[in-house]
mmCIF file of C-alpha atoms and ligand atoms in Angstrom:
data_model
loop_
_atom_site.group_PDB
_atom_site.id
_atom_site.type_symbol
_atom_site.label_atom_id
_atom_site.label_comp_id
_atom_site.label_asym_id
_atom_site.label_seq_id
_atom_site.Cartn_x
_atom_site.Cartn_y
_atom_site.Cartn_z
ATOM 1 C CA MET A 1 23.780 10.043 29.081
ATOM 2 C CA SER A 2 24.290 11.351 25.582
ATOM 3 C CA ILE A 3 22.597 13.777 23.225
ATOM 4 C CA LEU A 4 22.307 12.546 19.660
ATOM 5 C CA ILE A 5 22.203 15.224 16.964
ATOM 6 C CA THR A 6 21.181 14.083 13.503
ATOM 7 C CA GLY A 7 22.199 16.454 10.709
ATOM 8 C CA GLY A 8 24.715 18.150 13.006
ATOM 9 C CA ALA A 9 27.050 18.940 10.094
ATOM 10 C CA GLY A 10 24.319 21.012 8.422
ATOM 11 C CA TYR A 11 23.414 24.665 8.791
ATOM 12 C CA ILE A 12 21.058 24.727 11.772
ATOM 13 C CA GLY A 13 22.322 21.539 13.429
ATOM 14 C CA SER A 14 25.875 22.904 13.544
ATOM 15 C CA HIS A 15 24.725 26.069 15.330
ATOM 16 C CA VAL A 16 22.960 23.960 17.954
ATOM 17 C CA LEU A 17 26.047 21.761 18.257
ATOM 18 C CA LYS A 18 28.150 24.900 18.784
ATOM 19 C CA GLN A 19 25.949 26.076 21.674
ATOM 20 C CA LEU A 20 25.898 22.637 23.280
ATOM 21 C CA LEU A 21 29.694 22.449 23.100
ATOM 22 C CA GLU A 22 30.162 25.979 24.407
ATOM 23 C CA ASP A 23 27.496 26.137 27.094
ATOM 24 C CA THR A 24 26.994 22.593 28.365
ATOM 25 C CA GLU A 25 28.945 19.513 29.346
ATOM 26 C CA HIS A 26 26.717 16.963 27.675
ATOM 27 C CA HIS A 27 28.303 14.080 25.812
ATOM 28 C CA ILE A 28 27.415 14.653 22.163
ATOM 29 C CA ILE A 29 27.107 12.277 19.243
ATOM 30 C CA VAL A 30 26.572 13.699 15.758
ATOM 31 C CA VAL A 31 25.318 11.540 12.928
ATOM 32 C CA ASP A 32 25.274 12.872 9.389
ATOM 33 C CA ASN A 33 25.677 11.456 5.884
ATOM 34 C CA LEU A 34 27.347 14.700 4.745
ATOM 35 C CA SER A 35 24.957 14.943 1.775
ATOM 36 C CA THR A 36 24.564 18.693 2.369
ATOM 37 C CA GLY A 37 26.499 18.989 5.634
ATOM 38 C CA HIS A 38 30.227 19.661 5.834
ATOM 39 C CA GLN A 39 33.187 17.931 7.437
ATOM 40 C CA ASP A 40 34.879 21.378 7.664
ATOM 41 C CA THR A 41 32.108 22.604 9.918
ATOM 42 C CA LEU A 42 32.606 19.655 12.265
ATOM 43 C CA ASP A 43 36.370 20.212 12.257
ATOM 44 C CA THR A 44 35.883 23.875 13.209
ATOM 45 C CA LEU A 45 33.576 22.931 16.080
ATOM 46 C CA ARG A 46 35.834 20.154 17.320
ATOM 47 C CA ALA A 47 38.334 22.855 18.260
ATOM 48 C CA MET A 48 35.878 23.945 21.023
ATOM 49 C CA ARG A 49 35.640 20.545 22.665
ATOM 50 C CA SER A 50 35.449 16.945 21.552
ATOM 51 C CA PHE A 51 32.331 15.102 20.417
ATOM 52 C CA GLU A 52 31.667 11.876 18.548
ATOM 53 C CA PHE A 53 30.920 11.904 14.842
ATOM 54 C CA ILE A 54 29.415 8.913 13.081
ATOM 55 C CA ALA A 55 29.124 9.107 9.295
ATOM 56 C CA LEU A 56 25.843 7.354 8.744
ATOM 57 C CA ASP A 57 22.737 7.621 6.588
ATOM 58 C CA LEU A 58 19.509 7.370 8.560
ATOM 59 C CA LYS A 59 18.180 4.954 5.950
ATOM 60 C CA GLU A 60 20.695 2.368 7.285
ATOM 61 C CA PHE A 61 18.209 1.107 9.836
ATOM 62 C CA ASP A 62 20.461 -1.608 11.275
ATOM 63 C CA ARG A 63 23.297 0.836 11.935
ATOM 64 C CA VAL A 64 20.860 3.307 13.512
ATOM 65 C CA ASP A 65 19.564 0.590 15.830
ATOM 66 C CA ASN A 66 23.115 -0.499 16.723
ATOM 67 C CA LEU A 67 24.030 3.055 17.614
ATOM 68 C CA PHE A 68 21.473 3.002 20.430
ATOM 69 C CA LYS A 69 22.920 -0.288 21.687
ATOM 70 C CA GLU A 70 26.361 1.264 21.826
ATOM 71 C CA TYR A 71 25.428 4.582 23.474
ATOM 72 C CA LYS A 72 22.887 5.402 26.155
ATOM 73 C CA VAL A 73 21.070 8.246 24.423
ATOM 74 C CA GLU A 74 18.750 10.382 26.524
ATOM 75 C CA THR A 75 17.861 13.108 24.007
ATOM 76 C CA ILE A 76 17.648 13.229 20.224
ATOM 77 C CA ILE A 77 17.713 16.530 18.350
ATOM 78 C CA HIS A 78 16.666 15.620 14.842
ATOM 79 C CA PHE A 79 17.664 17.943 11.983
ATOM 80 C CA ALA A 80 18.609 15.511 9.215
ATOM 81 C CA ALA A 81 16.247 15.974 6.300
ATOM 82 C CA SER A 82 15.955 17.029 2.683
ATOM 83 C CA ILE A 83 14.833 20.655 2.613
ATOM 84 C CA VAL A 84 14.372 22.052 -0.909
ATOM 85 C CA VAL A 85 10.698 22.737 -1.670
ATOM 86 C CA PRO A 86 10.831 22.667 -5.528
ATOM 87 C CA GLU A 87 12.876 19.459 -5.400
ATOM 88 C CA SER A 88 10.185 17.939 -3.175
ATOM 89 C CA VAL A 89 7.597 18.662 -5.865
ATOM 90 C CA ALA A 90 9.766 17.059 -8.572
ATOM 91 C CA ASN A 91 10.874 14.117 -6.405
ATOM 92 C CA PRO A 92 8.293 13.636 -3.633
ATOM 93 C CA LEU A 93 9.335 10.097 -2.750
ATOM 94 C CA LYS A 94 12.831 11.247 -1.847
ATOM 95 C CA TYR A 95 11.172 13.555 0.717
ATOM 96 C CA TYR A 96 8.763 10.988 2.094
ATOM 97 C CA MET A 97 11.588 8.456 2.386
ATOM 98 C CA ASN A 98 14.266 10.709 3.860
ATOM 99 C CA ASN A 99 12.030 12.874 5.990
ATOM 100 C CA THR A 100 9.049 10.782 7.023
ATOM 101 C CA VAL A 101 10.198 7.156 6.752
ATOM 102 C CA ASN A 102 13.662 7.733 8.262
ATOM 103 C CA THR A 103 12.162 9.882 11.018
ATOM 104 C CA THR A 104 9.623 7.162 11.788
ATOM 105 C CA ASN A 105 12.430 4.625 12.093
ATOM 106 C CA LEU A 106 14.390 6.971 14.339
ATOM 107 C CA ILE A 107 11.351 7.423 16.604
ATOM 108 C CA ASN A 108 10.844 3.664 16.677
ATOM 109 C CA CYS A 109 14.478 3.108 17.737
ATOM 110 C CA ALA A 110 14.209 5.919 20.276
ATOM 111 C CA ILE A 111 11.231 4.298 21.983
ATOM 112 C CA LYS A 112 12.717 0.812 21.800
ATOM 113 C CA HIS A 113 15.933 1.978 23.479
ATOM 114 C CA GLY A 114 14.381 4.199 26.154
ATOM 115 C CA VAL A 115 15.226 7.665 24.769
ATOM 116 C CA LYS A 116 13.378 10.224 26.893
ATOM 117 C CA LYS A 117 13.319 13.402 24.784
ATOM 118 C CA PHE A 118 12.957 14.048 21.068
ATOM 119 C CA ILE A 119 13.326 17.564 19.633
ATOM 120 C CA PHE A 120 12.122 17.822 16.065
ATOM 121 C CA SER A 121 12.773 20.407 13.340
ATOM 122 C CA SER A 122 9.475 21.125 11.668
ATOM 123 C CA THR A 123 8.618 24.127 9.556
ATOM 124 C CA ALA A 124 6.155 26.946 8.969
ATOM 125 C CA ALA A 125 5.561 25.181 5.622
ATOM 126 C CA VAL A 126 3.057 22.985 7.514
ATOM 127 C CA TYR A 127 0.706 26.003 7.540
ATOM 128 C CA GLY A 128 0.699 26.106 3.726
ATOM 129 C CA GLU A 129 -0.786 29.199 2.187
ATOM 130 C CA PRO A 130 -2.658 30.936 5.017
ATOM 131 C CA ILE A 131 -5.915 32.329 3.687
ATOM 132 C CA SER A 132 -6.106 35.256 6.050
ATOM 133 C CA LEU A 133 -3.234 36.166 8.321
ATOM 134 C CA PRO A 134 -4.320 37.055 11.860
ATOM 135 C CA LYS A 135 -2.980 40.489 12.974
ATOM 136 C CA GLU A 136 -1.009 38.893 15.789
ATOM 137 C CA GLY A 137 0.567 36.314 13.408
ATOM 138 C CA ILE A 138 0.042 32.590 12.975
ATOM 139 C CA ASP A 139 -0.122 30.660 16.213
ATOM 140 C CA GLU A 140 0.323 26.939 16.690
ATOM 141 C CA SER A 141 -3.423 26.274 16.514
ATOM 142 C CA TYR A 142 -3.666 27.730 13.010
ATOM 143 C CA PRO A 143 -4.925 24.989 10.637
ATOM 144 C CA THR A 144 -2.147 23.011 8.961
ATOM 145 C CA ASN A 145 -2.443 22.565 5.212
ATOM 146 C CA PRO A 146 0.923 21.978 3.554
ATOM 147 C CA ILE A 147 0.951 22.630 -0.179
ATOM 148 C CA ASN A 148 4.090 20.719 -1.136
ATOM 149 C CA PRO A 149 5.603 17.312 -0.329
ATOM 150 C CA TYR A 150 8.327 18.919 1.826
ATOM 151 C CA GLY A 151 5.760 20.494 4.165
ATOM 152 C CA MET A 152 3.638 17.334 4.132
ATOM 153 C CA SER A 153 6.638 15.102 4.897
ATOM 154 C CA LYS A 154 7.258 17.226 8.011
ATOM 155 C CA LEU A 155 3.614 17.327 9.078
ATOM 156 C CA MET A 156 3.420 13.534 8.770
ATOM 157 C CA SER A 157 6.514 13.234 10.981
ATOM 158 C CA GLU A 158 4.861 15.519 13.541
ATOM 159 C CA ARG A 159 1.873 13.199 13.560
ATOM 160 C CA VAL A 160 4.022 10.083 13.989
ATOM 161 C CA LEU A 161 5.682 11.738 16.984
ATOM 162 C CA GLN A 162 2.358 12.721 18.526
ATOM 163 C CA ASP A 163 0.822 9.273 18.114
ATOM 164 C CA ALA A 164 3.961 7.539 19.398
ATOM 165 C CA GLN A 165 3.985 9.787 22.450
ATOM 166 C CA LYS A 166 0.338 9.005 23.249
ATOM 167 C CA ALA A 167 1.192 5.294 23.368
ATOM 168 C CA HIS A 168 4.486 5.746 25.268
ATOM 169 C CA SER A 169 4.059 8.337 27.988
ATOM 170 C CA GLU A 170 7.707 8.220 29.115
ATOM 171 C CA PHE A 171 8.759 9.450 25.645
ATOM 172 C CA LYS A 172 8.371 13.226 25.194
ATOM 173 C CA TYR A 173 8.815 15.577 22.270
ATOM 174 C CA VAL A 174 9.150 19.225 21.382
ATOM 175 C CA ILE A 175 8.193 20.090 17.818
ATOM 176 C CA PHE A 176 9.630 23.387 16.579
ATOM 177 C CA ARG A 177 8.058 25.017 13.545
ATOM 178 C CA TYR A 178 10.797 27.274 12.233
ATOM 179 C CA PHE A 179 10.001 30.367 10.219
ATOM 180 C CA ASN A 180 12.726 31.766 7.885
ATOM 181 C CA VAL A 181 16.105 30.932 9.343
ATOM 182 C CA ALA A 182 19.027 33.163 8.326
ATOM 183 C CA GLY A 183 22.387 34.599 9.401
ATOM 184 C CA ALA A 184 25.542 32.982 10.743
ATOM 185 C CA ASP A 185 27.437 32.395 14.008
ATOM 186 C CA ILE A 186 27.631 35.650 15.987
ATOM 187 C CA HIS A 187 31.311 35.641 16.872
ATOM 188 C CA TYR A 188 33.547 38.683 17.172
ATOM 189 C CA GLN A 189 37.291 38.818 16.742
ATOM 190 C CA ASP A 190 39.071 42.135 17.312
ATOM 191 C CA GLU A 191 35.590 43.700 17.487
ATOM 192 C CA LYS A 192 34.824 42.449 13.977
ATOM 193 C CA LEU A 193 32.031 40.027 13.208
ATOM 194 C CA GLU A 194 33.832 36.821 12.172
ATOM 195 C CA PRO A 195 31.398 33.871 11.942
ATOM 196 C CA ARG A 196 33.131 30.524 12.393
ATOM 197 C CA ILE A 197 30.260 28.584 10.847
ATOM 198 C CA GLY A 198 27.342 29.487 8.586
ATOM 199 C CA GLN A 199 25.162 28.335 5.738
ATOM 200 C CA SER A 200 27.051 26.539 2.959
ATOM 201 C CA PHE A 201 24.131 24.787 1.296
ATOM 202 C CA PRO A 202 24.850 24.305 -2.421
ATOM 203 C CA ASN A 203 22.479 26.247 -4.738
ATOM 204 C CA ALA A 204 20.729 27.824 -1.784
ATOM 205 C CA THR A 205 17.199 29.050 -2.305
ATOM 206 C CA HIS A 206 17.044 31.227 0.828
ATOM 207 C CA LEU A 207 16.569 34.954 0.099
ATOM 208 C CA ILE A 208 19.174 36.356 2.522
ATOM 209 C CA LYS A 209 21.800 33.831 1.405
ATOM 210 C CA ILE A 210 21.159 34.697 -2.272
ATOM 211 C CA ALA A 211 21.316 38.446 -1.572
ATOM 212 C CA ALA A 212 24.604 37.920 0.336
ATOM 213 C CA GLU A 213 26.000 35.983 -2.648
ATOM 214 C CA CYS A 214 25.091 38.973 -4.873
ATOM 215 C CA ALA A 215 26.674 41.412 -2.413
ATOM 216 C CA VAL A 216 30.012 39.556 -2.451
ATOM 217 C CA GLY A 217 29.889 39.229 -6.253
ATOM 218 C CA LYS A 218 29.330 35.446 -6.447
ATOM 219 C CA ARG A 219 26.069 35.967 -8.305
ATOM 220 C CA GLU A 220 25.457 38.567 -10.968
ATOM 221 C CA LYS A 221 21.830 39.223 -10.173
ATOM 222 C CA MET A 222 18.797 38.027 -8.294
ATOM 223 C CA TYR A 223 15.032 37.984 -8.746
ATOM 224 C CA ILE A 224 12.063 39.239 -6.806
ATOM 225 C CA PHE A 225 9.227 36.810 -7.469
ATOM 226 C CA GLY A 226 6.094 38.982 -7.579
ATOM 227 C CA GLU A 227 5.621 42.623 -6.667
ATOM 228 C CA ASP A 228 1.843 42.598 -6.776
ATOM 229 C CA PHE A 229 1.125 40.945 -3.433
ATOM 230 C CA ASP A 230 -1.254 42.560 -0.996
ATOM 231 C CA THR A 231 1.593 43.864 1.222
ATOM 232 C CA HIS A 232 2.912 47.363 1.982
ATOM 233 C CA ASP A 233 5.346 47.341 -0.975
ATOM 234 C CA GLY A 234 3.859 44.520 -3.062
ATOM 235 C CA THR A 235 6.580 41.957 -2.292
ATOM 236 C CA GLY A 236 6.269 38.912 -0.041
ATOM 237 C CA VAL A 237 6.710 39.401 3.699
ATOM 238 C CA ARG A 238 8.452 36.813 5.879
ATOM 239 C CA ASP A 239 9.531 36.376 9.487
ATOM 240 C CA TYR A 240 13.346 36.038 9.547
ATOM 241 C CA ILE A 241 14.977 34.525 12.623
ATOM 242 C CA HIS A 242 18.692 34.478 13.396
ATOM 243 C CA VAL A 243 20.062 30.941 13.481
ATOM 244 C CA ASP A 244 21.733 31.462 16.907
ATOM 245 C CA ASP A 245 18.409 32.481 18.463
ATOM 246 C CA LEU A 246 16.770 29.460 16.883
ATOM 247 C CA ALA A 247 19.605 27.256 18.163
ATOM 248 C CA ASN A 248 19.078 28.571 21.670
ATOM 249 C CA ALA A 249 15.441 27.411 21.610
ATOM 250 C CA HIS A 250 16.747 23.826 21.291
ATOM 251 C CA ILE A 251 18.943 24.190 24.354
ATOM 252 C CA LYS A 252 15.915 25.495 26.265
ATOM 253 C CA ALA A 253 13.800 22.595 25.014
ATOM 254 C CA ILE A 254 16.102 20.006 26.636
ATOM 255 C CA GLU A 255 15.531 21.632 30.025
ATOM 256 C CA TYR A 256 11.838 22.269 29.310
ATOM 257 C CA LEU A 257 11.118 18.586 28.784
ATOM 258 C CA GLU A 258 12.494 17.765 32.251
ATOM 259 C CA HIS A 259 9.414 19.299 33.831
ATOM 260 C CA ASN A 260 6.835 19.814 31.105
ATOM 261 C CA ALA A 261 4.709 17.851 28.682
ATOM 262 C CA SER A 262 5.295 17.462 24.964
ATOM 263 C CA ASP A 263 4.272 20.426 22.841
ATOM 264 C CA ILE A 264 4.541 22.311 19.538
ATOM 265 C CA PHE A 265 6.137 25.761 19.295
ATOM 266 C CA ASN A 266 6.539 28.276 16.499
ATOM 267 C CA VAL A 267 9.995 29.823 16.404
ATOM 268 C CA GLY A 268 10.133 33.223 14.767
ATOM 269 C CA TYR A 269 10.398 36.876 15.814
ATOM 270 C CA GLY A 270 6.762 37.748 15.101
ATOM 271 C CA GLU A 271 7.901 40.539 12.791
ATOM 272 C CA GLY A 272 7.884 40.627 9.020
ATOM 273 C CA TYR A 273 10.175 42.128 6.387
ATOM 274 C CA SER A 274 9.427 42.308 2.691
ATOM 275 C CA VAL A 275 11.695 40.941 -0.017
ATOM 276 C CA LYS A 276 12.422 44.513 -1.094
ATOM 277 C CA GLU A 277 13.330 45.552 2.460
ATOM 278 C CA VAL A 278 15.725 42.614 2.796
ATOM 279 C CA ILE A 279 17.469 43.444 -0.486
ATOM 280 C CA GLU A 280 17.671 47.176 0.312
ATOM 281 C CA THR A 281 19.120 46.394 3.755
ATOM 282 C CA MET A 282 21.707 44.056 2.212
ATOM 283 C CA LYS A 283 22.756 46.804 -0.204
ATOM 284 C CA LYS A 284 22.873 49.414 2.551
ATOM 285 C CA VAL A 285 24.778 47.533 5.259
ATOM 286 C CA THR A 286 27.322 46.062 2.834
ATOM 287 C CA ASN A 287 27.626 49.167 0.698
ATOM 288 C CA ASN A 288 27.320 47.027 -2.428
ATOM 289 C CA ASP A 289 24.909 47.419 -5.315
ATOM 290 C CA PHE A 290 23.703 44.544 -7.490
ATOM 291 C CA THR A 291 21.083 43.882 -10.135
ATOM 292 C CA VAL A 292 17.611 42.832 -9.028
ATOM 293 C CA ASN A 293 15.011 41.798 -11.634
ATOM 294 C CA ILE A 294 11.310 41.351 -11.157
ATOM 295 C CA ALA A 295 9.840 37.965 -12.113
ATOM 296 C CA PRO A 296 6.266 36.590 -11.862
ATOM 297 C CA ARG A 297 5.029 35.139 -8.565
ATOM 298 C CA ARG A 298 5.903 31.512 -7.891
ATOM 299 C CA ALA A 299 3.082 29.030 -7.284
ATOM 300 C CA GLY A 300 2.381 28.552 -3.606
ATOM 301 C CA ASP A 301 4.193 31.626 -2.277
ATOM 302 C CA PRO A 302 1.918 33.238 0.310
ATOM 303 C CA ALA A 303 1.903 37.058 0.545
ATOM 304 C CA MET A 304 2.776 37.009 4.247
ATOM 305 C CA LEU A 305 4.024 34.465 6.755
ATOM 306 C CA ILE A 306 4.595 35.822 10.250
ATOM 307 C CA SER A 307 4.690 33.823 13.454
ATOM 308 C CA ASN A 308 2.898 34.440 16.668
ATOM 309 C CA ASN A 309 5.694 33.514 19.102
ATOM 310 C CA ALA A 310 3.836 34.189 22.361
ATOM 311 C CA LYS A 311 3.809 30.501 23.317
ATOM 312 C CA ILE A 312 7.559 29.863 23.201
ATOM 313 C CA LYS A 313 8.248 33.175 24.958
ATOM 314 C CA THR A 314 5.900 32.520 27.830
ATOM 315 C CA LYS A 315 6.109 28.733 28.267
ATOM 316 C CA MET A 316 9.820 28.237 27.476
ATOM 317 C CA ASN A 317 11.000 31.666 28.539
ATOM 318 C CA TRP A 318 12.849 31.986 25.226
ATOM 319 C CA GLN A 319 14.026 35.514 24.447
ATOM 320 C CA PRO A 320 15.638 36.467 21.145
ATOM 321 C CA LYS A 321 19.000 38.262 21.290
ATOM 322 C CA TYR A 322 19.696 39.039 17.660
ATOM 323 C CA ASP A 323 16.331 40.249 16.386
ATOM 324 C CA THR A 324 17.407 43.008 14.056
ATOM 325 C CA LEU A 325 17.453 42.579 10.311
ATOM 326 C CA GLU A 326 20.798 44.426 10.065
ATOM 327 C CA LEU A 327 22.553 41.946 12.355
ATOM 328 C CA ILE A 328 21.093 38.940 10.551
ATOM 329 C CA ILE A 329 22.221 40.392 7.241
ATOM 330 C CA ASN A 330 25.637 41.484 8.504
ATOM 331 C CA SER A 331 26.394 37.995 9.800
ATOM 332 C CA ALA A 332 25.184 36.336 6.563
ATOM 333 C CA TYR A 333 27.370 38.717 4.558
ATOM 334 C CA ALA A 334 30.436 38.225 6.786
ATOM 335 C CA TRP A 335 30.066 34.454 6.415
ATOM 336 C CA GLU A 336 29.658 34.695 2.624
ATOM 337 C CA LYS A 337 32.840 36.768 2.408
ATOM 338 C CA LYS A 338 34.688 34.209 4.516
ATOM 339 C CA LEU A 339 33.499 31.372 2.247
ATOM 340 C CA GLY A 340 35.219 33.264 -0.574
HETATM 341 N N1 NAD B 401 16.804 26.350 6.780
HETATM 342 C C1 NAD B 401 15.567 26.737 7.063
HETATM 343 O O1 NAD B 401 15.184 27.897 6.847
HETATM 344 C C2 NAD B 401 14.589 25.750 7.668
HETATM 345 C C3 NAD B 401 13.268 26.172 7.889
HETATM 346 C C4 NAD B 401 12.376 25.282 8.473
HETATM 347 C C5 NAD B 401 12.786 24.012 8.859
HETATM 348 N N2 NAD B 401 14.073 23.613 8.616
HETATM 349 C C6 NAD B 401 14.460 22.257 9.036
HETATM 350 O O2 NAD B 401 15.668 22.319 9.782
HETATM 351 C C7 NAD B 401 16.427 21.126 9.586
HETATM 352 C C8 NAD B 401 17.856 21.495 9.250
HETATM 353 O O3 NAD B 401 17.866 22.279 8.055
HETATM 354 P P1 NAD B 401 19.184 22.981 7.515
HETATM 355 O O4 NAD B 401 18.774 24.267 6.882
HETATM 356 O O5 NAD B 401 20.199 22.958 8.557
HETATM 357 O O6 NAD B 401 19.567 21.977 6.317
HETATM 358 P P2 NAD B 401 20.979 21.324 5.965
HETATM 359 O O7 NAD B 401 20.779 20.632 4.644
HETATM 360 O O8 NAD B 401 22.056 22.308 6.087
HETATM 361 O O9 NAD B 401 21.152 20.228 7.117
HETATM 362 C C9 NAD B 401 20.618 18.929 7.031
HETATM 363 C C10 NAD B 401 21.708 17.962 7.474
HETATM 364 O O10 NAD B 401 21.175 16.638 7.485
HETATM 365 C C11 NAD B 401 22.079 15.757 6.805
HETATM 366 N N3 NAD B 401 21.264 14.663 6.269
HETATM 367 C C12 NAD B 401 20.257 14.763 5.360
HETATM 368 N N4 NAD B 401 19.721 13.546 5.160
HETATM 369 C C13 NAD B 401 20.390 12.667 5.955
HETATM 370 C C14 NAD B 401 20.295 11.270 6.196
HETATM 371 N N5 NAD B 401 19.415 10.486 5.528
HETATM 372 N N6 NAD B 401 21.133 10.696 7.086
HETATM 373 C C15 NAD B 401 22.050 11.448 7.754
HETATM 374 N N7 NAD B 401 22.190 12.777 7.567
HETATM 375 C C16 NAD B 401 21.364 13.391 6.680
HETATM 376 C C17 NAD B 401 22.767 16.616 5.766
HETATM 377 O O11 NAD B 401 24.024 16.122 5.330
HETATM 378 C C18 NAD B 401 22.915 17.937 6.512
HETATM 379 O O12 NAD B 401 24.105 17.985 7.254
HETATM 380 C C19 NAD B 401 15.712 20.321 8.507
HETATM 381 O O13 NAD B 401 14.973 19.294 9.144
HETATM 382 C C20 NAD B 401 14.782 21.330 7.866
HETATM 383 O O14 NAD B 401 13.622 20.732 7.349
HETATM 384 C C21 NAD B 401 14.987 24.447 8.022
#
């Protein structure tokens, strides 16, 4: 029985692959078209133990179908997607095709070939711009209202999964709605943090990645978009989760689906940090200064987005290990330095 990881050469998929290689004995097949994922990452992980890699684009429906004829896949962990929000506004059909249509085909193949478990990367972007944030954070029953094609392409995929499951009871899913994923492989060598893998997305739009690029001198400056939000220091507040903690939730989900029904879970720490706090922490822990300019708010940026993570903690017994901003930032910085 095999586990199929789509998008396993990408940022989050590679951290899940790492944990599966290190902590389990499952037979693993990675498929990726290497559009934003990296062969180097796969080569690094192959040193841990072997796995299959198939260079394939999920839009090649015949090849996807054939793959299930060749391997007996029990579980799919589906990361492959296009992920840049502004690009989704400029080119929505790319997002509906790559995210929703290709996911629908994958689900169709999964059901046709008797796959039992499907773990899906969704996003807090499905909640859109929350009108009023509950004190205890956004829980999974909060109304969904995506405000860009990226978020909508994910919500539509969630719905396809839910409807497919209702008609095929032997097929089960876990939908994870990630909050802001950051940091890199927590790996120490000679007591020094030395990530082996991390985020190498070209032209990244993620705040911690951009701040790390400034700290290592790859970027001259960065921007804070809006300092007039209704938050404690006027800048946007987000829930940052370390990628290794997020990865661990996927390992738990495989076991969870053995004995439990399909469900949706937020994955975040339930704590928020402002843009200013993130930048100040980056400067402090790396002992580097860099220029930060203030720019107007961007359309569709909510003031605050913080998860309520009670459900995953209680039902899946998931416990974060790396929930300090300093560690997230230190690992992102160490990885950025290694990238050179
Ligand atoms: N990074 C975040 O903060 C974040 C937040 C919420 C949700 N997510 C979701 O997590 C998942 C992984 O995101 P990531 O940050 O690792 O992005 P990433 O771009 O690093 O990884 C995506 C991987 O999928 C591959 N891919 C894309 N389209 C493909 C296709 N048609 N066929 C085969 N391979 C394809 C890419 O080459 C890449 O390796 C995505 O589904 C994304 O929507 C990410």
